[in-house]
Amino acid sequence: MEIDEAVRGCSDRRMRTKYANAVYVVQRAFALYPFEEVAFSFNGGKDSTVLLHLIRAGYYLYKKDSGDVAEMDAVKNCPLRTIYFESPCAFPEINSFTYETVSTYGLPLETIHSDFKSGLEGLLKEKPTKAIFIGTRIGDPNAVGQEQFSPSSPGWPPFMRVNPILDWSYRDVWSFLLTCKVKYCSLYDQGYTSIGSIHDTVPNALLSDSSTEKIFRPAYMLTDGRLERAGRTKKTNHNIEMNSVASNGMTSIEGEQTISRAASIIVVSDEMFGTTEDKLGAALCKKLHAIGWRVSHVAVVRNEIDSVSEEVERCKSMDDMVFILGGLGPLHSDVSLAGVAKAFGVRLAPDEEFEDYLSQLMGNNYTGDRNEMALLPEGITELLNHKRLPLPLIKCRNVITLAATNVDELDTEWDCLLDTQESGLVQAKPFVSKHLGTTLTDVQIAPVLAKLCLEFSDVYIGCHRISRAGPLVVNLTGKDNQRVEAAAEKLTSTFEGQFSQVDSCK
Ligand SMILES: Cc1cc2nc3c(=O)[nH]c(=O)nc-3n(C[C@H](O)[C@H](O)[C@H](O)COP(=O)(O)O)c2cc1C
Ligand SMILES: Nc1ncnc2c1ncn2[C@@H]1O[C@H](COP(=O)(O)OP(=O)(O)OP(=O)(O)O)[C@@H](O)[C@H]1O
Ligand SMILES: [Mg+2]
């Protein structure tokens, strides 16, 4: 079987692994469902072209494994029911490629002229259909939450969606098509990287030839697969918004200076419960304070997925940003990302870009076919790169997982975050603080401080003793210097000569 031979004979270990997993899914589907109750959703796109050849290979291997040797000659092709939702808005090149391909490979075609949902309702009424092969991949807008076998969504007719290439990247798709030397739709050679309708799809501008805007390079030349839908004008999923960036890279929009920002910190560590102390959380508090962010909450949780996910769930909606310290890496106790994924209701899925960084850093020094460290929360992860970092930091929506193991590493990671626009760490209006020391007792000043708190609700009024016998230090912190000064003035004038300014609250 030419596809099987081409892949098994290639030197690309990743390709061979992806192929082996995908054809395994195909074989499982043929083992699970009667052949006549399985369909293939084919639209002439690159992903469904990959799927076509994987189905052909999987069918061949399935027949071979089940000992149908007499039939082997006949299974060069796979006569699987093929459905195509034909739309008047489809590119003529897509239509002709689809018809040509089904004829070349002997696929019985059922053309449907309505939308996906009602078309599938009609199909299922007409013929029992238990499973449908679909070329959905991670990164497609509809892929979030799907597995290789996923029942159709509630409200859709009941069938199993079989997604053999769910974990394939853009690059995997092109490696496969080029390795197997199979025909694909001609639009991909004209700069189209993902194809919708004639109304919402143009060639990908990232492939435009710099000398003339009308010439585009072929789709397989796109280096950043995350931008494959950049030519889908209406439904783009990855539009990158550019904000104004200050010279240090930190977003510094004038209006932002007055906004207030709050963060919470989650320290993930079993050791904090008895054998060591948290230095990183305290250091991060100071760093946030220094850029004018309020720290609303610092929590220490155990290395358990549920403990992390419950804490992330609480903090992510309460604060602008959540920082996680600890629990990142290949150890059994490194559960932070699994906790984040659970909090957002997504699964952990292989991230090719992160995998590339990891293999540059550590070669192939991981066990099994898969690098478990490259499993990141699916559909919500952004990698924050910086030239000073060995690996990008992982940001899932408003949750940033820091990799620092000591304060020096934290200093570096923090500087890189400030220098990276995508981190979202905008400079907020800085805090001003005043520290006033006194030898008065807490009982003496308590009623006055209570009133002061009510009158100056925009000033944080903290109070602590150096020892039980004193002295006492009152800390006044706020964003408005005049208000902080006014609160300090009120306190000192109430207790004339009894308060003096001290450097800081040690
Ligand atoms: C065979 C088939 C089954 C589908 N099943 C579902 C489904 O169960 N739930 C759902 O929300 N969408 C379903 N869809 C719609 C897809 O999620 C998606 O809208 C479609 O593949 C178009 O993708 P595009 O917007 O990237 O072109 C299905 C589509 C096809 C072709
Ligand atoms: N009109 C259609 N008819 C049949 N199947 C379809 C149709 N549109 C989408 N599908 C199914 O959904 C899958 C995902 O569609 P999607 O548009 O993301 O991929 P593609 O068309 O194969 O490639 P590309 O991303 O380059 O357009 C397809 O591989 C196919 O299985
Ligand atoms: Mg398409």
Coordinates of C-alpha atoms and ligand atoms in Angstrom, one line a residue, residues 41 83 85 116 120 132-134 136 140-142 146 151-154 156-157 159 161 194-196 229 232 235, ligand 1:
S41 CA -16.9 13.8 5.4
I83 CA -20.4 12.9 2.0
F85 CA -21.8 19.4 1.6
F116 CA -24.3 20.6 8.0
L120 CA -26.8 15.2 8.7
I132 CA -18.3 9.9 10.5
F133 CA -14.6 10.6 9.8
I134 CA -13.9 14.3 10.0
T136 CA -10.9 18.4 12.4
D140 CA -9.8 24.7 14.4
P141 CA -12.5 26.8 16.1
N142 CA -14.7 23.8 16.6
Q146 CA -13.1 17.2 21.2
P151 CA -20.1 12.0 20.1
S152 CA -21.9 14.7 18.1
S153 CA -22.9 17.8 20.1
P154 CA -26.2 18.0 22.0
W156 CA -27.1 17.5 16.6
P157 CA -28.2 14.1 15.2
F159 CA -23.4 9.8 15.6
R161 CA -17.3 12.1 15.2
S194 CA -7.2 27.2 4.8
I195 CA -10.3 27.2 2.6
G196 CA -13.8 28.3 3.4
R229 CA -6.5 30.9 9.0
R232 CA -10.1 33.6 6.3
K235 CA -13.9 34.0 10.8
Ligands
LIG1 C1 -19.8 15.7 9.4 C2 -19.8 16.9 10.2 C3 -20.3 16.8 11.6 C4 -20.4 17.9 12.4 N1 -20.7 17.7 13.7 C5 -20.8 18.8 14.5 C6 -21.2 18.6 15.9 O1 -21.5 17.6 16.3 N2 -21.3 19.7 16.6 C7 -21.0 21.0 16.1 O2 -21.1 22.0 16.8 N3 -20.6 21.1 14.8 C8 -20.5 20.1 14.0 N4 -20.1 20.2 12.7 C9 -19.8 21.6 12.2 C10 -18.3 21.9 12.4 O3 -18.1 22.1 13.8 C11 -17.8 23.1 11.7 O4 -18.7 24.2 11.8 C12 -17.5 22.8 10.2 O5 -16.6 21.7 10.2 C13 -17.0 24.0 9.4 O6 -15.8 24.4 9.8 P1 -15.2 25.7 9.3 O7 -16.0 26.8 10.0 O8 -13.8 25.7 9.8 O9 -15.3 25.7 7.8 C14 -20.0 19.1 11.9 C15 -19.6 19.3 10.6 C16 -19.5 18.2 9.8 C17 -19.1 18.3 8.3

